[in-house]
Coordinates of C-alpha atoms in Angstrom, one line a residue:
Chain A
M183 CA -13.7 11.9 49.5
M184 CA -11.5 11.9 52.5
N185 CA -8.1 13.4 52.0
R186 CA -6.4 10.0 53.3
D187 CA -8.0 8.4 50.1
L188 CA -6.0 10.4 47.6
E189 CA -3.6 8.2 45.6
L190 CA -1.1 11.0 45.3
L191 CA -1.1 11.7 49.2
A192 CA -1.2 8.0 50.3
G193 CA 0.8 7.2 53.2
L194 CA 1.5 10.7 54.6
H195 CA 0.7 11.7 57.9
P196 CA -2.6 14.0 58.0
R197 CA -0.5 17.1 58.9
D198 CA 1.3 16.6 55.7
V199 CA -1.5 15.7 53.7
A200 CA -3.3 19.1 55.0
A201 CA 0.0 20.9 54.1
V202 CA 0.3 19.7 50.6
L203 CA -3.4 20.3 49.7
S204 CA -3.3 23.9 51.2
L205 CA -0.9 24.5 48.4
G206 CA -3.5 24.2 45.8
H207 CA -6.9 25.5 44.9
T208 CA -10.0 23.8 44.1
V209 CA -11.4 23.7 40.5
A210 CA -15.0 23.1 39.6
L211 CA -15.8 21.7 36.2
A212 CA -19.1 21.5 34.5
T213 CA -19.9 18.2 32.3
G214 CA -17.7 18.5 29.2
D215 CA -15.7 21.2 30.5
K216 CA -11.8 20.8 29.5
L217 CA -9.2 20.6 32.4
F218 CA -6.3 20.8 30.2
R219 CA -5.7 20.1 26.5
L220 CA -3.1 18.0 24.7
G221 CA 0.1 20.2 24.1
D222 CA -0.8 22.8 26.9
E223 CA 1.9 23.5 29.4
A224 CA 1.7 21.2 32.3
D225 CA 2.0 23.6 35.3
H226 CA -0.3 21.8 37.6
L227 CA -1.0 18.4 38.8
F228 CA -4.7 17.7 39.7
S229 CA -6.2 15.2 42.3
I230 CA -9.8 14.4 41.7
N231 CA -12.3 15.3 44.5
R232 CA -15.4 14.1 43.0
G233 CA -16.6 13.2 39.5
R234 CA -14.9 11.5 36.6
I235 CA -12.4 13.0 34.0
A236 CA -11.9 11.5 30.7
L237 CA -8.4 11.4 29.2
T238 CA -8.5 11.6 25.3
M239 CA -6.2 11.6 22.6
P240 CA -7.1 12.6 18.8
M241 CA -7.8 9.9 16.0
A242 CA -8.8 10.3 12.4
V243 CA -12.0 8.4 12.0
R244 CA -13.4 8.6 8.5
D245 CA -11.5 11.6 8.1
R246 CA -12.9 13.7 11.0
D247 CA -10.6 14.2 13.9
E248 CA -12.1 12.7 17.1
N249 CA -10.9 12.7 20.6
I250 CA -10.8 9.0 21.4
L251 CA -10.9 7.7 25.2
I252 CA -7.7 6.5 26.5
E253 CA -8.5 6.2 30.0
E254 CA -11.1 7.4 32.7
R255 CA -9.8 8.6 36.1
A256 CA -12.3 9.0 39.2
A257 CA -12.2 10.6 42.5
G258 CA -9.2 9.9 44.8
Q259 CA -7.1 9.5 41.3
T260 CA -4.6 11.8 39.9
V261 CA -4.2 13.6 36.5
G262 CA -1.7 15.7 35.0
W263 CA 1.5 14.2 36.2
S264 CA 3.2 15.9 33.1
A265 CA 3.5 18.7 35.6
L266 CA 6.2 17.0 37.7
I267 CA 7.8 15.0 34.2
P268 CA 9.7 17.1 31.9
P269 CA 9.1 18.3 29.1
H270 CA 6.0 19.5 31.2
R271 CA 3.9 19.3 28.2
F272 CA 0.1 17.3 28.7
S273 CA 0.2 14.7 26.0
L274 CA -3.6 14.2 26.5
T275 CA -6.7 16.2 26.8
A276 CA -8.5 16.1 30.1
A277 CA -12.4 16.7 30.3
A278 CA -14.9 16.3 32.9
L279 CA -17.6 13.4 32.1
V280 CA -19.7 14.6 34.9
E281 CA -19.9 17.6 37.4
T282 CA -16.4 17.1 38.7
E283 CA -14.1 18.9 41.2
V284 CA -10.6 18.7 41.5
I285 CA -7.8 20.0 43.5
A286 CA -5.1 22.1 41.4
L287 CA -1.5 21.9 42.7
P288 CA 0.9 24.2 40.9
R289 CA 4.2 22.7 40.2
A290 CA 6.5 25.4 41.6
A291 CA 4.6 25.3 44.8
L292 CA 4.9 21.4 45.2
V293 CA 8.7 21.5 44.2
E294 CA 9.5 24.2 46.7
Y295 CA 7.6 22.3 49.5
F296 CA 9.2 19.2 48.6
T297 CA 12.6 20.8 48.9
G298 CA 11.8 21.9 52.3
N299 CA 10.3 18.6 53.2
P300 CA 12.1 15.8 51.4
D301 CA 10.3 12.9 53.1
V302 CA 6.8 14.2 51.8
G303 CA 8.4 14.8 48.5
Y304 CA 9.9 11.3 48.4
A305 CA 6.2 9.7 49.5
V306 CA 4.5 11.8 46.6
T307 CA 7.0 10.8 44.1
R308 CA 6.7 7.0 45.0
N309 CA 3.0 7.4 44.6
I310 CA 3.2 9.2 41.1
A311 CA 5.8 6.4 40.4
T312 CA 3.1 3.8 41.3
V313 CA 0.5 5.6 39.0
I314 CA 3.0 5.9 36.1
G315 CA 4.2 2.6 36.4
Q316 CA 0.7 0.9 36.5
R317 CA -0.2 3.0 33.2
L318 CA 2.7 1.8 31.6
E319 CA 2.4 -1.9 32.4
V320 CA -1.7 -1.7 31.2
F321 CA -0.5 0.2 28.0
Q322 CA 2.4 -2.3 27.1
A323 CA -0.1 -4.8 27.4
M324 CA -2.9 -3.2 25.5
W325 CA -0.4 -2.4 22.7
L326 CA 1.1 -6.2 22.7
R327 CA -2.6 -7.4 22.2
E328 CA -3.2 -5.0 19.1
M329 CA 0.1 -6.1 17.6
Q330 CA -0.9 -9.6 18.1
R331 CA -3.8 -8.9 16.1
L332 CA -2.1 -6.9 13.6
V333 CA 0.1 -10.1 13.2
K334 CA -2.8 -12.2 12.6
L335 CA -4.6 -9.9 10.1
S336 CA -1.4 -9.4 8.0
Y337 CA 0.1 -12.9 8.4
A338 CA -2.7 -15.4 9.1
Chain B
M127 CA 9.7 -24.5 -63.7
E128 CA 13.2 -23.5 -61.9
M129 CA 12.2 -19.9 -62.7
F130 CA 8.6 -20.3 -61.3
L131 CA 9.9 -22.2 -58.1
M132 CA 12.6 -19.3 -57.5
I133 CA 9.7 -16.5 -58.1
A134 CA 7.4 -18.4 -55.5
A135 CA 10.1 -18.8 -52.9
M136 CA 11.0 -15.3 -53.3
S137 CA 7.3 -14.2 -52.9
L138 CA 6.9 -16.4 -49.7
L139 CA 10.0 -14.8 -48.1
G140 CA 8.9 -11.3 -49.1
V141 CA 5.3 -12.3 -47.4
G142 CA 7.2 -13.6 -44.2
V143 CA 9.4 -10.2 -44.1
C144 CA 6.2 -7.9 -44.3
V145 CA 4.5 -10.2 -41.8
A146 CA 7.3 -9.6 -39.3
L147 CA 7.8 -5.9 -40.0
F148 CA 3.9 -5.4 -39.7
A149 CA 4.0 -7.2 -36.2
A150 CA 7.0 -5.4 -35.1
A151 CA 5.4 -1.8 -36.2
T152 CA 2.2 -2.3 -34.5
H153 CA 3.5 -3.9 -31.0
D154 CA 3.7 -0.6 -29.6
V155 CA 0.2 0.5 -30.5
R156 CA -1.4 -2.8 -29.3
Q157 CA 0.7 -2.3 -25.9
A158 CA -0.4 1.3 -25.5
E159 CA -4.1 0.4 -26.5
R160 CA -4.3 -2.1 -23.4
Q161 CA -2.7 0.1 -21.0
A162 CA -5.3 2.8 -22.0
N163 CA -8.2 0.5 -21.4
Q164 CA -6.7 -0.9 -17.9
P165 CA -7.8 2.6 -16.0
A166 CA -11.3 2.4 -17.5
Q167 CA -11.8 -1.3 -16.3
N168 CA -10.9 -0.1 -12.8
A169 CA -12.9 3.0 -12.5
P170 CA -16.3 3.1 -10.6
Q171 CA -19.0 1.9 -13.1
F172 CA -22.7 3.0 -13.0
F173 CA -24.2 -0.2 -12.8
A174 CA -21.6 -1.8 -10.4
P175 CA -21.4 0.4 -7.2
E176 CA -18.6 0.3 -4.9
I177 CA -19.2 -2.5 -2.2
A178 CA -19.5 -1.0 1.2
T179 CA -17.3 -2.4 4.0
P180 CA -19.2 -3.1 7.3
A181 CA -17.3 -0.1 9.0
D182 CA -18.7 2.0 6.1
R183 CA -22.4 1.2 7.1
I184 CA -22.0 2.1 10.8
P185 CA -23.1 5.7 11.6
I186 CA -19.9 7.6 13.0
E187 CA -21.6 8.2 16.4
A188 CA -22.1 4.3 16.8
L189 CA -18.7 3.8 15.5
L190 CA -17.0 6.1 18.0
L191 CA -19.2 4.3 20.7
Q192 CA -17.7 1.0 19.6
I193 CA -14.3 2.3 19.8
E194 CA -14.8 3.8 23.4
R195 CA -16.1 0.2 24.4
H196 CA -13.2 -1.6 22.7
V197 CA -10.8 0.8 24.7
R198 CA -12.6 0.0 28.1
L199 CA -12.7 -3.7 27.3
E200 CA -9.1 -3.9 26.2
Q201 CA -7.9 -1.8 29.3
A202 CA -10.1 -4.0 31.6
A203 CA -8.3 -6.9 29.9
A204 CA -4.8 -5.2 30.3
E205 CA -5.2 -4.6 33.7
S206 CA -6.2 -8.0 34.8
F207 CA -2.8 -8.8 33.1
H208 CA -1.0 -6.3 35.5
Y209 CA -2.4 -7.8 38.4
A210 CA -2.0 -11.2 37.3
P211 CA 0.7 -11.3 34.6
T212 CA 0.7 -14.7 32.6
A213 CA 0.6 -15.3 28.8
E214 CA -2.9 -16.3 28.9
S215 CA -4.1 -13.4 30.6
L216 CA -2.2 -11.2 28.1
H217 CA -3.9 -12.8 25.3
S218 CA -7.3 -13.2 27.0
R219 CA -10.3 -12.5 24.4
S220 CA -12.5 -9.6 25.4
A221 CA -16.0 -9.1 23.9
S222 CA -15.4 -5.7 21.9
P223 CA -17.0 -5.9 18.7
L224 CA -14.2 -4.6 16.9
V225 CA -11.9 -7.6 17.4
H226 CA -14.6 -10.2 16.1

């Protein structure tokens, strides 16, 4: 994965990409390892270098709590944007589906760097807004499709 | 003769009053018996096992895989709406086994 392919840092000058990545550290995950859990404090943003991450939420299936897949993210994509959005708590659990490597970027270091480099902060914030906006639109559509089925089942 | 008719009329009236009183007195008892019998009819019976729904027959691991497949297919359908938003793409059918 080339750094220029990271969705979080799209549109940035290579010098700025290197500077932002130098704020973080690499985390290696074995298959099944948890990157973060629902309800944890979100103090790091993660960019996936390689591998795949499953984002799950708990659901009762036959009286058993099961982690149900909500979304899957792959190399180049970002997870954990709750780190930049109050109340800074993860609303999903993230686990590695295969051997995975991520760059963990601490919120405090990012905010400090963005304060000193507002043009970089603007570009990164815009990239995150794109990720959040896409996810919102996709989930709006998924929610409406389920609502449509519910209406059909209840009032057919 | 008049005496006989009067006694007969009084007897009939007496029987009628007795029937009415008996019916009123046993009404609450019959209602209680009906209510007592109802739960017994609804209770599971040895020779009439509960009918399993299709979801109950599927092993939980298979059900979880179906849910995962459903999420992936629904997400793909929703993403196609995201890139080309129309009413048709919003309500396009997916191959998910959970919705057929």
